[in-house]
Amino acid sequence: MNKTASRVMDILSLFATVNEPISVSTVSQELSAPKSSIYEILETMVIKGFLEFDENVKKYKPGIKLFEVGTSYLNNTDLIKDTRPYLEKLVKLTGETSFLAVPSKEEIIYLDKVEGLSSIRTTASLGTRLPMYLTGLGKAILAAYPDEMVTEITRDIKFKPVNDNSINSFNSLMENISQTRKRGYAVDNREREEDVYCIAAPIYDHLNQPIAAISVAGLVTRMQEENAKEYSVHLINAAMELSRRFGYKVHQLY
């Protein structure tokens, strides 16, 4: 393995996990690498456009080339291409915003979004990573895993509730997962965003493994219980149809 190339990949991975500029010292500490060699790599990445240097704070941040590479990945991912028409259909049927996300260890990554007629304000932009237990999409995926795997995934998680509605412990998460399986879809009732109500369902592949989740989200004033139940029918149908496209043979999501 080429040492320099490996460090470049580690630096890119580090920038993918934070949402703020990073100093050369922080990068050096995180990668346990000499500050001088890290500085040379960072400066080369700036010249190539993969990073930018913010003179105001003397730190590095993602550059336009990273965005271009990410966009190329999204444009060439079958999951996104196959899912997009279903997200658009959900928006037409519900009038609310729909999302697509995939699991990444104990987090989810938002890959696609179709705005509803009345757009909602949310911090979940494309590429955002969030803890599974704090999102309807994440809980939809967790509920699709065996309990043993949920335990493994959340072993090192320190539950940090955002508000009084957030899940704050492993036991409350498992209770929520049990309710999700019985209900047939996951619910995020203002657990992360104070005014947002979300319902979500998993997408499976030919190995019966959850590979993603889709959701319908709107203001809690519009997503009352009756609306959520009506929308859940459309959501589950979309998740089942997508799962079948990827080879899923089971006749229910949970």
Short mmCIF file of C-alpha atoms in Angstrom, two decimals, residues 25-233:
data_model
loop_
_atom_site.label_atom_id
_atom_site.label_comp_id
_atom_site.label_asym_id
_atom_site.label_seq_id
_atom_site.Cartn_x
_atom_site.Cartn_y
_atom_site.Cartn_z
CA SER A 25 -2.76 20.17 13.80
CA THR A 26 -6.12 18.45 14.13
CA VAL A 27 -5.55 16.39 10.99
CA SER A 28 -2.11 15.44 12.24
CA GLN A 29 -3.48 14.35 15.61
CA GLU A 30 -6.43 12.43 14.15
CA LEU A 31 -4.20 10.49 11.75
CA SER A 32 -1.26 10.16 14.15
CA ALA A 33 1.02 11.49 11.43
CA PRO A 34 3.81 14.13 11.39
CA LYS A 35 2.47 17.64 11.03
CA SER A 36 5.05 18.51 8.34
CA SER A 37 4.05 15.68 6.00
CA ILE A 38 0.34 16.30 6.58
CA TYR A 39 0.84 19.98 5.75
CA GLU A 40 2.47 19.10 2.42
CA ILE A 41 -0.39 16.78 1.49
CA LEU A 42 -3.04 19.33 2.49
CA GLU A 43 -1.37 22.07 0.45
CA THR A 44 -1.19 19.78 -2.58
CA MET A 45 -4.88 19.00 -2.19
CA VAL A 46 -5.58 22.75 -2.09
CA ILE A 47 -3.64 23.28 -5.33
CA LYS A 48 -5.62 20.44 -6.97
CA GLY A 49 -8.92 21.88 -5.76
CA PHE A 50 -9.90 19.07 -3.40
CA LEU A 51 -9.51 21.33 -0.38
CA GLU A 52 -9.66 25.07 0.26
CA PHE A 53 -7.76 27.04 2.90
CA ASP A 54 -9.81 29.51 4.92
CA GLU A 55 -7.50 32.44 5.68
CA ASN A 56 -9.87 33.81 8.33
CA VAL A 57 -9.62 30.78 10.62
CA LYS A 58 -6.40 29.25 9.18
CA LYS A 59 -8.11 25.93 8.56
CA TYR A 60 -8.93 23.64 5.64
CA LYS A 61 -12.34 22.78 4.23
CA PRO A 62 -13.66 20.68 1.29
CA GLY A 63 -13.07 22.14 -2.17
CA ILE A 64 -15.08 22.10 -5.38
CA LYS A 65 -13.34 18.98 -6.70
CA LEU A 66 -14.70 16.94 -3.80
CA PHE A 67 -18.19 18.13 -4.68
CA GLU A 68 -17.64 17.18 -8.33
CA VAL A 69 -16.46 13.70 -7.39
CA GLY A 70 -19.40 13.25 -5.04
CA THR A 71 -21.84 14.42 -7.68
CA SER A 72 -20.34 11.97 -10.18
CA TYR A 73 -20.85 9.16 -7.66
CA LEU A 74 -24.47 10.13 -7.10
CA ASN A 75 -25.16 10.38 -10.83
CA ASN A 76 -23.80 6.90 -11.42
CA THR A 77 -25.42 5.10 -8.50
CA ASP A 78 -28.22 2.75 -9.56
CA LEU A 79 -29.85 3.03 -6.14
CA ILE A 80 -30.44 6.74 -6.59
CA LYS A 81 -31.55 6.39 -10.21
CA ASP A 82 -33.98 3.61 -9.34
CA THR A 83 -35.30 5.32 -6.23
CA ARG A 84 -35.83 8.84 -7.59
CA PRO A 85 -39.14 8.09 -9.43
CA TYR A 86 -40.57 6.59 -6.24
CA LEU A 87 -39.57 9.64 -4.20
CA GLU A 88 -41.23 11.86 -6.80
CA LYS A 89 -44.37 9.72 -6.70
CA LEU A 90 -44.50 9.92 -2.90
CA VAL A 91 -44.32 13.71 -3.13
CA LYS A 92 -47.19 13.76 -5.62
CA LEU A 93 -49.30 11.47 -3.43
CA THR A 94 -48.62 13.22 -0.12
CA GLY A 95 -47.49 16.75 -0.94
CA GLU A 96 -44.66 16.29 1.57
CA THR A 97 -40.89 15.97 1.18
CA SER A 98 -39.30 12.57 0.55
CA PHE A 99 -35.77 11.38 1.36
CA LEU A 100 -33.40 8.52 0.58
CA ALA A 101 -30.60 7.49 2.94
CA VAL A 102 -28.17 4.59 3.31
CA PRO A 103 -26.57 3.08 6.42
CA SER A 104 -22.93 3.70 7.33
CA LYS A 105 -22.03 1.90 10.55
CA GLU A 106 -24.09 3.58 13.30
CA GLU A 107 -25.08 6.50 11.06
CA ILE A 108 -27.10 7.19 7.94
CA ILE A 109 -26.06 9.28 4.95
CA TYR A 110 -28.67 11.29 3.05
CA LEU A 111 -28.33 10.58 -0.69
CA ASP A 112 -31.40 12.13 -2.29
CA LYS A 113 -34.30 14.44 -1.55
CA VAL A 114 -37.41 15.56 -3.43
CA GLU A 115 -39.06 18.71 -2.09
CA GLY A 116 -42.77 18.71 -1.30
CA LEU A 117 -45.24 21.41 -2.22
CA SER A 118 -44.61 23.03 1.14
CA SER A 119 -40.91 22.64 1.79
CA ILE A 120 -39.78 21.96 5.34
CA ARG A 121 -36.76 23.45 7.04
CA THR A 122 -34.41 20.66 8.00
CA THR A 123 -30.70 20.25 8.65
CA ALA A 124 -30.71 17.04 6.59
CA SER A 125 -29.01 18.14 3.38
CA LEU A 126 -27.52 15.71 0.86
CA GLY A 127 -24.38 14.09 2.21
CA THR A 128 -25.34 14.77 5.83
CA ARG A 129 -24.50 12.03 8.33
CA LEU A 130 -26.73 11.55 11.37
CA PRO A 131 -26.96 8.92 14.12
CA MET A 132 -29.44 6.18 13.22
CA TYR A 133 -31.28 6.39 16.52
CA LEU A 134 -32.13 10.08 15.94
CA THR A 135 -33.87 9.67 12.58
CA GLY A 136 -36.88 7.87 11.17
CA LEU A 137 -34.75 6.62 8.27
CA GLY A 138 -32.14 5.22 10.63
CA LYS A 139 -34.69 3.54 12.87
CA ALA A 140 -36.36 1.98 9.82
CA ILE A 141 -33.03 0.35 8.96
CA LEU A 142 -32.23 -0.65 12.55
CA ALA A 143 -35.61 -2.37 12.84
CA ALA A 144 -34.71 -4.45 9.78
CA TYR A 145 -31.62 -5.83 11.55
CA PRO A 146 -31.64 -8.71 14.05
CA ASP A 147 -31.52 -7.55 17.68
CA GLU A 148 -27.96 -8.88 17.99
CA MET A 149 -26.81 -6.64 15.17
CA VAL A 150 -28.57 -3.61 16.65
CA THR A 151 -26.71 -4.28 19.88
CA GLU A 152 -23.40 -4.52 18.01
CA ILE A 153 -23.99 -1.35 16.00
CA THR A 154 -24.99 0.73 19.03
CA ARG A 155 -22.43 -0.74 21.44
CA ASP A 156 -20.22 2.35 21.56
CA ILE A 157 -22.96 4.95 21.09
CA LYS A 158 -23.43 7.57 23.77
CA PHE A 159 -27.08 8.52 23.41
CA LYS A 160 -27.33 12.30 23.25
CA PRO A 161 -30.99 13.40 23.05
CA VAL A 162 -31.56 16.59 21.09
CA ASN A 163 -34.82 17.34 22.89
CA ASP A 164 -37.38 15.72 25.20
CA ASN A 165 -38.74 13.61 22.32
CA SER A 166 -35.39 12.04 21.43
CA ILE A 167 -34.43 8.47 22.22
CA ASN A 168 -32.08 8.65 25.19
CA SER A 169 -31.06 5.04 25.91
CA PHE A 170 -30.56 1.63 24.36
CA ASN A 171 -33.67 0.28 26.08
CA SER A 172 -35.88 3.05 24.70
CA LEU A 173 -34.37 2.43 21.25
CA MET A 174 -35.22 -1.28 21.41
CA GLU A 175 -38.77 -0.46 22.52
CA ASN A 176 -39.07 1.93 19.57
CA ILE A 177 -37.73 -0.73 17.20
CA SER A 178 -40.32 -3.20 18.49
CA GLN A 179 -43.08 -0.68 17.79
CA THR A 180 -41.65 -0.06 14.31
CA ARG A 181 -41.75 -3.75 13.44
CA LYS A 182 -45.35 -4.10 14.62
CA ARG A 183 -46.45 -0.90 12.86
CA GLY A 184 -44.63 -1.70 9.62
CA TYR A 185 -42.77 1.61 9.38
CA ALA A 186 -40.64 3.88 11.55
CA VAL A 187 -41.76 7.19 13.03
CA ASP A 188 -39.75 10.26 13.98
CA ASN A 189 -42.13 12.48 15.95
CA ARG A 190 -40.13 15.69 16.52
CA GLU A 191 -37.19 13.65 17.87
CA ARG A 192 -34.53 15.72 16.13
CA GLU A 193 -36.30 18.63 14.45
CA GLU A 194 -38.84 20.33 16.73
CA ASP A 195 -41.52 20.84 14.07
CA VAL A 196 -40.90 17.83 11.80
CA TYR A 197 -42.80 14.52 11.70
CA CYS A 198 -41.36 11.73 9.56
CA ILE A 199 -42.32 8.18 8.59
CA ALA A 200 -39.77 5.84 7.01
CA ALA A 201 -39.41 2.32 5.61
CA PRO A 202 -36.44 0.14 4.64
CA ILE A 203 -35.35 -1.06 1.20
CA TYR A 204 -33.92 -4.59 0.95
CA ASP A 205 -31.70 -6.34 -1.59
CA HIS A 206 -31.68 -9.90 -2.98
CA LEU A 207 -29.92 -11.13 0.18
CA ASN A 208 -32.80 -9.78 2.30
CA GLN A 209 -30.45 -7.18 3.76
CA PRO A 210 -31.56 -3.56 4.32
CA ILE A 211 -29.52 -1.37 1.97
CA ALA A 212 -31.35 1.93 2.34
CA ALA A 213 -34.50 3.62 3.60
CA ILE A 214 -36.99 6.12 2.20
CA SER A 215 -39.16 8.56 4.09
CA VAL A 216 -41.95 11.11 3.92
CA ALA A 217 -41.45 14.15 6.16
CA GLY A 218 -43.48 17.27 6.85
CA LEU A 219 -44.45 19.75 9.51
CA VAL A 220 -46.05 18.07 12.49
CA THR A 221 -49.11 20.33 12.06
CA ARG A 222 -49.76 18.67 8.68
CA MET A 223 -48.56 15.17 9.48
CA GLN A 224 -51.29 14.33 11.97
CA GLU A 225 -51.89 10.69 12.87
CA GLU A 226 -54.57 10.14 10.23
CA ASN A 227 -52.41 11.65 7.49
CA ALA A 228 -49.42 9.61 8.62
CA LYS A 229 -51.41 6.38 8.41
CA GLU A 230 -52.66 7.25 4.94
CA TYR A 231 -49.18 8.21 3.77
CA SER A 232 -47.68 5.06 5.29
CA VAL A 233 -49.61 2.94 2.79
#
